[in-house]
Amino acid sequence: MDQCRSISILQQTRAEYTHAVTWYEAKSKSIFIPADPDTGAELTTIDLFSFHSELFNFAGEEIGAFTEDDRTHVSFPFEFRFPWVVQLAAPPRKGVPFARSDDFEHLRGHPLPPSLDHTIEYHLDATLTTASPAHSKRATTSLCRHHHRLDPRPAARHAGLRSRVKQLLAGAAPPVTFALTTTAPAVLRAGHPLAPAVTVALTHLDRSAAVPAPPSVTLRAFSVTLRARTLTRLSGVGRERRGEVVEEVWRVVRRCDGVGEAPVLLEDCGVLELGKVGAGGSCLVVPPSVVPDFRTYGVARAYELEVVVSVQCVGKVFEVEGARHKVEVLPMVEGEREGVMAGEEVPSPYQP
């Protein structure tokens, strides 16, 4: 969720008051389940920020200024903004505070983490307090929009043992050596194409004297995979429990050897942009559902990008693992996400 976007919520009531005070309190909590199966369904919550403010204070007929056109409802509109950074210190669990770590934060003041499905959620508690005994205290909770649930796909399958052994056996064909070099960006942005583009370059090296010219090398397929590494930790007496989950959050596989398709020839010392190959030449775009990497008290997320290319030379197919490195994922540009979040539906008219 965009941390600096304002959220408007309409708080409504069906009663008539002689005196009323409306206030609200907003909290953000980090909720996670440790990966250790021995811990069962234990949950930990950590408040990241909390504040409250008196919005309205009136008496008697002054409430009429907040009535709707149909005179059956009263509206109390307000809005607030999430802070940029975590404002509360992490409370110790069972008397043990979080320790300093390179993977997590242990002091307040770090950037507020994004909304992450099944890991972090933001919620607003709006409470209306009245002097009427029939309407003593009511609370409504409205959840902010979550990112889509991550849907990892099966990892790439390597060639079987038999095919690997066959390629290692000596043959009558003269030896030929070539090198493949792939490049990939170190910084990605959700909802945007990969920039700079993912490329592959071919360089012919040594070859037997029986081979007068470098053999042709064609591109059969390639894959680009983005993996997320989510870390969790729980402070406890005597030791700190940690969990780790690695999953694919985005994977693109394109083949270039389909029926009716011309083979993609890799030129010596040439550079090929993979986003222009296959699938109509569309560029590689990071899905908007990918949340940015972050670190906070008990949860951290980092990403790794991997590029694998499959090429064919003199009748043999080679699967080459190219670029594989850590990347930074940035959030979508402000204004590209969904708009203002509305509150609950209007209640039915008041009936005495």
Short mmCIF file of C-alpha atoms in Angstrom, two decimals:
data_model
loop_
_atom_site.label_atom_id
_atom_site.label_comp_id
_atom_site.label_asym_id
_atom_site.label_seq_id
_atom_site.Cartn_x
_atom_site.Cartn_y
_atom_site.Cartn_z
CA MET A 1 0.00 0.00 0.00
CA ASP A 2 1.26 3.45 -0.82
CA GLN A 3 2.49 4.84 2.45
CA CYS A 4 1.90 8.51 1.62
CA ARG A 5 -1.52 8.23 -0.03
CA SER A 6 -4.41 9.56 2.01
CA ILE A 7 -7.29 7.23 2.82
CA SER A 8 -10.81 8.57 3.24
CA ILE A 9 -13.31 6.66 5.38
CA LEU A 10 -16.90 7.68 6.01
CA GLN A 11 -18.03 6.96 9.57
CA GLN A 12 -21.83 6.97 9.90
CA THR A 13 -24.34 6.47 12.72
CA ARG A 14 -28.10 6.12 12.87
CA ALA A 15 -28.76 7.59 16.32
CA GLU A 16 -29.63 11.06 17.62
CA TYR A 17 -27.32 12.34 20.31
CA THR A 18 -27.31 15.13 22.83
CA HIS A 19 -23.54 14.89 23.14
CA ALA A 20 -20.93 12.87 21.25
CA VAL A 21 -17.18 12.73 20.88
CA THR A 22 -15.65 10.90 17.90
CA TRP A 23 -12.03 9.78 17.91
CA TYR A 24 -9.94 7.25 16.04
CA GLU A 25 -6.78 5.26 16.59
CA ALA A 26 -4.70 3.77 13.77
CA LYS A 27 -2.24 0.93 14.23
CA SER A 28 -0.09 -1.17 11.96
CA LYS A 29 0.81 -4.68 13.05
CA SER A 30 3.25 -7.21 11.67
CA ILE A 31 1.86 -10.74 11.96
CA PHE A 32 3.82 -13.81 10.98
CA ILE A 33 4.02 -17.54 11.66
CA PRO A 34 7.51 -18.98 12.27
CA ALA A 35 8.67 -21.57 9.75
CA ASP A 36 9.73 -24.00 12.49
CA PRO A 37 6.98 -26.69 12.53
CA ASP A 38 7.60 -27.34 16.23
CA THR A 39 6.19 -23.91 17.11
CA GLY A 40 2.74 -24.80 15.76
CA ALA A 41 0.33 -21.92 15.10
CA GLU A 42 2.04 -19.38 17.34
CA LEU A 43 1.46 -15.78 16.22
CA THR A 44 3.46 -12.68 17.00
CA THR A 45 2.21 -9.12 16.57
CA ILE A 46 4.40 -6.01 16.59
CA ASP A 47 2.95 -2.49 16.57
CA LEU A 48 4.83 -0.31 14.08
CA PHE A 49 3.01 2.98 14.71
CA SER A 50 0.03 4.20 16.74
CA PHE A 51 -1.67 7.56 17.16
CA HIS A 52 -5.08 9.01 18.02
CA SER A 53 -6.78 12.37 17.69
CA GLU A 54 -10.12 13.90 18.72
CA LEU A 55 -11.96 14.71 15.50
CA PHE A 56 -15.34 16.10 16.59
CA ASN A 57 -16.65 17.48 19.88
CA PHE A 58 -20.16 18.92 19.90
CA ALA A 59 -23.34 19.01 21.98
CA GLY A 60 -27.08 19.34 21.49
CA GLU A 61 -28.37 20.42 18.09
CA GLU A 62 -24.84 20.92 16.71
CA ILE A 63 -24.99 17.35 15.45
CA GLY A 64 -27.43 18.53 12.78
CA ALA A 65 -24.51 19.92 10.79
CA PHE A 66 -23.41 16.33 10.09
CA THR A 67 -26.76 14.93 8.89
CA GLU A 68 -27.26 13.55 5.37
CA ASP A 69 -29.76 14.88 2.83
CA ASP A 70 -32.36 12.26 3.79
CA ARG A 71 -32.07 13.30 7.49
CA THR A 72 -31.82 9.63 8.51
CA HIS A 73 -28.04 9.37 8.76
CA VAL A 74 -25.18 11.29 10.33
CA SER A 75 -21.77 11.39 8.61
CA PHE A 76 -18.38 12.05 10.18
CA PRO A 77 -15.84 12.15 7.31
CA PHE A 78 -12.11 12.20 8.06
CA GLU A 79 -8.81 11.16 6.53
CA PHE A 80 -5.30 10.36 7.70
CA ARG A 81 -1.89 9.45 6.29
CA PHE A 82 0.42 6.60 7.16
CA PRO A 83 3.82 7.74 8.44
CA TRP A 84 6.93 7.21 6.34
CA VAL A 85 8.89 5.31 8.99
CA VAL A 86 8.30 2.92 11.89
CA GLN A 87 7.64 5.04 14.97
CA LEU A 88 7.42 2.46 17.77
CA ALA A 89 10.23 0.42 19.25
CA ALA A 90 9.85 -3.36 19.16
CA PRO A 91 8.71 -4.56 22.59
CA PRO A 92 10.70 -7.43 24.11
CA ARG A 93 9.09 -10.86 23.90
CA LYS A 94 9.19 -12.79 27.16
CA GLY A 95 11.63 -10.17 28.39
CA VAL A 96 14.07 -10.73 25.50
CA PRO A 97 14.50 -7.88 22.95
CA PHE A 98 15.37 -8.32 19.29
CA ALA A 99 19.12 -8.56 18.74
CA ARG A 100 21.13 -6.59 16.19
CA SER A 101 21.13 -8.39 12.82
CA ASP A 102 22.26 -7.75 9.24
CA ASP A 103 18.99 -9.25 7.94
CA PHE A 104 16.50 -7.37 10.18
CA GLU A 105 15.96 -4.00 11.80
CA HIS A 106 16.15 -3.64 15.58
CA LEU A 107 15.63 0.12 16.02
CA ARG A 108 12.71 2.36 15.09
CA GLY A 109 13.06 4.92 12.29
CA HIS A 110 13.42 2.47 9.37
CA PRO A 111 10.99 2.71 6.39
CA LEU A 112 7.49 1.36 6.92
CA PRO A 113 7.17 -2.05 5.16
CA PRO A 114 4.62 -2.59 2.37
CA SER A 115 1.42 -4.65 2.60
CA LEU A 116 2.38 -8.29 2.04
CA ASP A 117 -0.31 -10.92 1.73
CA HIS A 118 -0.33 -13.41 4.61
CA THR A 119 2.59 -11.63 6.27
CA ILE A 120 1.80 -7.97 6.94
CA GLU A 121 -1.51 -6.14 6.97
CA TYR A 122 -2.52 -2.58 7.78
CA HIS A 123 -5.84 -1.87 9.44
CA LEU A 124 -7.72 1.10 10.81
CA ASP A 125 -9.76 1.02 14.01
CA ALA A 126 -12.40 3.76 14.04
CA THR A 127 -14.41 4.01 17.28
CA LEU A 128 -17.50 6.16 17.95
CA THR A 129 -18.19 6.87 21.63
CA THR A 130 -21.56 8.33 22.68
CA ALA A 131 -23.40 9.22 25.88
CA SER A 132 -26.42 7.15 24.88
CA PRO A 133 -26.72 3.84 26.80
CA ALA A 134 -28.34 2.22 23.74
CA HIS A 135 -25.26 3.00 21.66
CA SER A 136 -22.47 2.74 24.21
CA LYS A 137 -19.48 1.92 22.04
CA ARG A 138 -19.11 0.54 18.57
CA ALA A 139 -16.03 -0.12 16.46
CA THR A 140 -15.62 -0.73 12.75
CA THR A 141 -12.52 -2.10 11.08
CA SER A 142 -11.69 -1.54 7.42
CA LEU A 143 -8.78 -3.40 5.85
CA CYS A 144 -6.51 -1.78 3.30
CA ARG A 145 -6.07 -3.37 -0.10
CA HIS A 146 -3.69 -6.32 -0.05
CA HIS A 147 -1.38 -7.38 -2.78
CA HIS A 148 -2.44 -10.43 -4.76
CA ARG A 149 -1.49 -13.76 -3.27
CA LEU A 150 1.86 -14.94 -4.57
CA ASP A 151 1.47 -17.86 -6.97
CA PRO A 152 4.91 -19.52 -7.45
CA ARG A 153 5.26 -21.81 -10.43
CA PRO A 154 7.39 -24.99 -10.67
CA ALA A 155 11.11 -24.39 -10.91
CA ALA A 156 12.99 -25.06 -14.14
CA ARG A 157 13.82 -28.72 -14.71
CA HIS A 158 17.34 -29.60 -15.75
CA ALA A 159 18.20 -32.35 -18.18
CA GLY A 160 18.16 -35.89 -16.84
CA LEU A 161 21.23 -37.90 -15.82
CA ARG A 162 21.21 -39.98 -18.99
CA SER A 163 21.34 -36.97 -21.29
CA ARG A 164 24.11 -35.41 -19.19
CA VAL A 165 26.26 -38.57 -19.38
CA LYS A 166 25.75 -38.83 -23.14
CA GLN A 167 27.06 -35.32 -23.62
CA LEU A 168 30.16 -36.09 -21.52
CA LEU A 169 31.10 -39.22 -23.48
CA ALA A 170 33.86 -38.79 -26.05
CA GLY A 171 32.70 -38.71 -29.65
CA ALA A 172 34.10 -38.47 -33.13
CA ALA A 173 33.05 -34.85 -33.63
CA PRO A 174 35.92 -32.32 -33.48
CA PRO A 175 35.90 -30.08 -30.37
CA VAL A 176 34.41 -26.58 -30.53
CA THR A 177 34.38 -24.08 -27.65
CA PHE A 178 32.20 -20.99 -27.26
CA ALA A 179 31.11 -18.75 -24.38
CA LEU A 180 27.71 -17.26 -23.54
CA THR A 181 27.44 -14.09 -21.47
CA THR A 182 24.14 -12.85 -20.04
CA THR A 183 23.40 -9.49 -18.44
CA ALA A 184 20.46 -8.51 -16.23
CA PRO A 185 19.55 -5.40 -14.21
CA ALA A 186 20.33 -5.09 -10.51
CA VAL A 187 17.30 -2.89 -9.75
CA LEU A 188 13.69 -3.74 -10.73
CA ARG A 189 10.46 -1.78 -10.36
CA ALA A 190 7.04 -3.41 -9.94
CA GLY A 191 4.80 -2.90 -12.97
CA HIS A 192 7.68 -1.73 -15.19
CA PRO A 193 9.88 -3.39 -17.87
CA LEU A 194 13.31 -4.67 -16.93
CA ALA A 195 15.83 -1.89 -17.54
CA PRO A 196 18.50 -2.25 -18.71
CA ALA A 197 17.22 -5.14 -20.77
CA VAL A 198 18.23 -8.77 -20.27
CA THR A 199 20.74 -9.74 -22.98
CA VAL A 200 22.81 -12.71 -24.14
CA ALA A 201 26.08 -12.48 -26.09
CA LEU A 202 28.00 -15.21 -27.95
CA THR A 203 31.78 -15.42 -28.27
CA HIS A 204 33.43 -18.21 -30.28
CA LEU A 205 36.66 -19.41 -28.66
CA ASP A 206 38.76 -22.43 -29.67
CA ARG A 207 37.91 -25.00 -32.32
CA SER A 208 39.59 -27.91 -34.00
CA ALA A 209 41.61 -27.42 -37.17
CA ALA A 210 39.10 -29.71 -38.87
CA VAL A 211 36.42 -27.03 -38.43
CA PRO A 212 37.12 -24.27 -40.98
CA ALA A 213 34.55 -21.79 -39.61
CA PRO A 214 32.72 -21.27 -36.32
CA PRO A 215 29.57 -23.42 -36.21
CA SER A 216 26.17 -21.78 -35.93
CA VAL A 217 24.66 -21.41 -32.47
CA THR A 218 20.90 -20.91 -32.22
CA LEU A 219 18.74 -19.88 -29.28
CA ARG A 220 16.07 -22.47 -28.44
CA ALA A 221 14.54 -21.00 -25.27
CA PHE A 222 15.22 -18.84 -22.24
CA SER A 223 13.73 -18.22 -18.81
CA VAL A 224 13.85 -15.27 -16.42
CA THR A 225 12.97 -16.09 -12.80
CA LEU A 226 12.51 -13.78 -9.81
CA ARG A 227 12.70 -15.52 -6.43
CA ALA A 228 11.70 -14.02 -3.10
CA ARG A 229 13.48 -14.91 0.14
CA THR A 230 11.33 -14.15 3.19
CA LEU A 231 12.94 -14.31 6.63
CA THR A 232 11.12 -14.32 9.98
CA ARG A 233 12.39 -14.32 13.54
CA LEU A 234 11.00 -14.64 17.05
CA SER A 235 12.89 -13.52 20.12
CA GLY A 236 12.70 -15.93 23.02
CA VAL A 237 14.38 -16.94 26.21
CA GLY A 238 17.75 -18.53 25.52
CA ARG A 239 17.64 -18.37 21.73
CA GLU A 240 16.15 -16.61 18.73
CA ARG A 241 14.02 -18.69 16.38
CA ARG A 242 14.22 -17.97 12.66
CA GLY A 243 12.40 -19.17 9.57
CA GLU A 244 13.07 -18.85 5.85
CA VAL A 245 10.81 -19.34 2.82
CA VAL A 246 12.06 -19.16 -0.80
CA GLU A 247 9.46 -19.01 -3.57
CA GLU A 248 9.16 -18.00 -7.21
CA VAL A 249 7.10 -14.84 -7.54
CA TRP A 250 7.61 -14.33 -11.29
CA ARG A 251 8.86 -16.56 -14.08
CA VAL A 252 8.88 -16.03 -17.84
CA VAL A 253 9.68 -18.91 -20.23
CA ARG A 254 9.83 -18.32 -23.98
CA ARG A 255 10.63 -20.89 -26.64
CA CYS A 256 12.11 -20.03 -30.02
CA ASP A 257 11.94 -23.43 -31.73
CA GLY A 258 8.22 -23.77 -32.36
CA VAL A 259 6.64 -25.05 -35.56
CA GLY A 260 6.93 -22.46 -38.32
CA GLU A 261 9.34 -20.28 -36.36
CA ALA A 262 12.73 -19.40 -37.79
CA PRO A 263 15.67 -20.24 -35.49
CA VAL A 264 17.22 -17.29 -33.68
CA LEU A 265 20.87 -17.23 -34.75
CA LEU A 266 23.38 -15.86 -32.25
CA GLU A 267 26.09 -13.89 -34.03
CA ASP A 268 29.70 -13.97 -32.90
CA CYS A 269 30.41 -11.02 -30.57
CA GLY A 270 26.82 -9.90 -31.04
CA VAL A 271 24.35 -8.97 -28.28
CA LEU A 272 20.72 -10.17 -28.38
CA GLU A 273 17.98 -8.58 -26.25
CA LEU A 274 15.91 -11.48 -24.93
CA GLY A 275 12.78 -9.39 -24.41
CA LYS A 276 12.46 -9.03 -28.20
CA VAL A 277 12.51 -12.80 -28.79
CA GLY A 278 9.30 -14.85 -28.89
CA ALA A 279 5.80 -13.92 -27.70
CA GLY A 280 5.52 -11.27 -30.40
CA GLY A 281 8.65 -9.50 -29.21
CA SER A 282 7.01 -8.10 -26.06
CA CYS A 283 9.31 -6.74 -23.36
CA LEU A 284 9.77 -8.36 -19.96
CA VAL A 285 7.61 -6.57 -17.36
CA VAL A 286 7.72 -7.15 -13.60
CA PRO A 287 4.16 -7.87 -12.34
CA PRO A 288 2.54 -5.08 -10.29
CA SER A 289 1.80 -7.61 -7.52
CA VAL A 290 5.50 -7.97 -6.64
CA VAL A 291 6.06 -6.09 -3.39
CA PRO A 292 9.32 -4.20 -2.81
CA ASP A 293 12.05 -5.66 -0.65
CA PHE A 294 12.10 -4.44 2.95
CA ARG A 295 13.37 -5.09 6.47
CA THR A 296 11.62 -4.58 9.79
CA TYR A 297 11.78 -6.06 13.31
CA GLY A 298 10.59 -9.59 12.65
CA VAL A 299 10.17 -9.88 8.87
CA ALA A 300 12.52 -9.24 5.94
CA ARG A 301 12.25 -9.87 2.22
CA ALA A 302 14.96 -9.96 -0.47
CA TYR A 303 15.00 -11.03 -4.12
CA GLU A 304 17.22 -12.95 -6.54
CA LEU A 305 17.05 -12.83 -10.36
CA GLU A 306 18.13 -15.77 -12.51
CA VAL A 307 18.50 -16.05 -16.30
CA VAL A 308 18.80 -19.45 -18.05
CA VAL A 309 19.30 -19.84 -21.81
CA SER A 310 19.03 -22.97 -23.95
CA VAL A 311 21.11 -23.05 -27.15
CA GLN A 312 21.82 -25.61 -29.86
CA CYS A 313 25.15 -26.20 -31.59
CA VAL A 314 26.06 -29.02 -34.01
CA GLY A 315 22.98 -30.96 -32.99
CA LYS A 316 23.52 -30.74 -29.23
CA VAL A 317 21.40 -28.71 -26.81
CA PHE A 318 23.06 -26.87 -23.93
CA GLU A 319 21.22 -25.31 -20.99
CA VAL A 320 23.35 -22.51 -19.55
CA GLU A 321 22.66 -20.81 -16.22
CA GLY A 322 23.65 -17.21 -16.84
CA ALA A 323 23.08 -14.22 -14.60
CA ARG A 324 22.07 -15.06 -11.03
CA HIS A 325 22.38 -12.30 -8.47
CA LYS A 326 20.53 -10.35 -5.79
CA VAL A 327 18.32 -7.53 -7.03
CA GLU A 328 16.53 -4.62 -5.41
CA VAL A 329 12.80 -4.35 -6.13
CA LEU A 330 11.30 -0.86 -6.00
CA PRO A 331 7.56 -0.13 -5.52
CA MET A 332 5.28 1.14 -8.25
CA VAL A 333 5.40 4.84 -9.03
CA GLU A 334 3.01 6.95 -6.94
CA GLY A 335 -0.36 7.27 -8.69
CA GLU A 336 -0.21 3.90 -10.48
CA ARG A 337 -1.90 1.91 -7.73
CA GLU A 338 -5.58 1.75 -6.93
CA GLY A 339 -7.23 4.90 -5.65
CA VAL A 340 -8.79 5.89 -2.36
CA MET A 341 -10.19 3.11 -0.20
CA ALA A 342 -13.83 3.56 0.77
CA GLY A 343 -15.35 2.59 4.09
CA GLU A 344 -18.28 0.34 4.82
CA GLU A 345 -21.63 0.61 3.08
CA VAL A 346 -24.27 3.07 4.29
CA PRO A 347 -26.40 1.49 7.06
CA SER A 348 -30.16 1.23 6.83
CA PRO A 349 -32.26 4.24 7.99
CA TYR A 350 -32.68 4.69 11.72
CA GLN A 351 -35.97 3.45 13.17
CA PRO A 352 -36.87 4.46 16.75
#
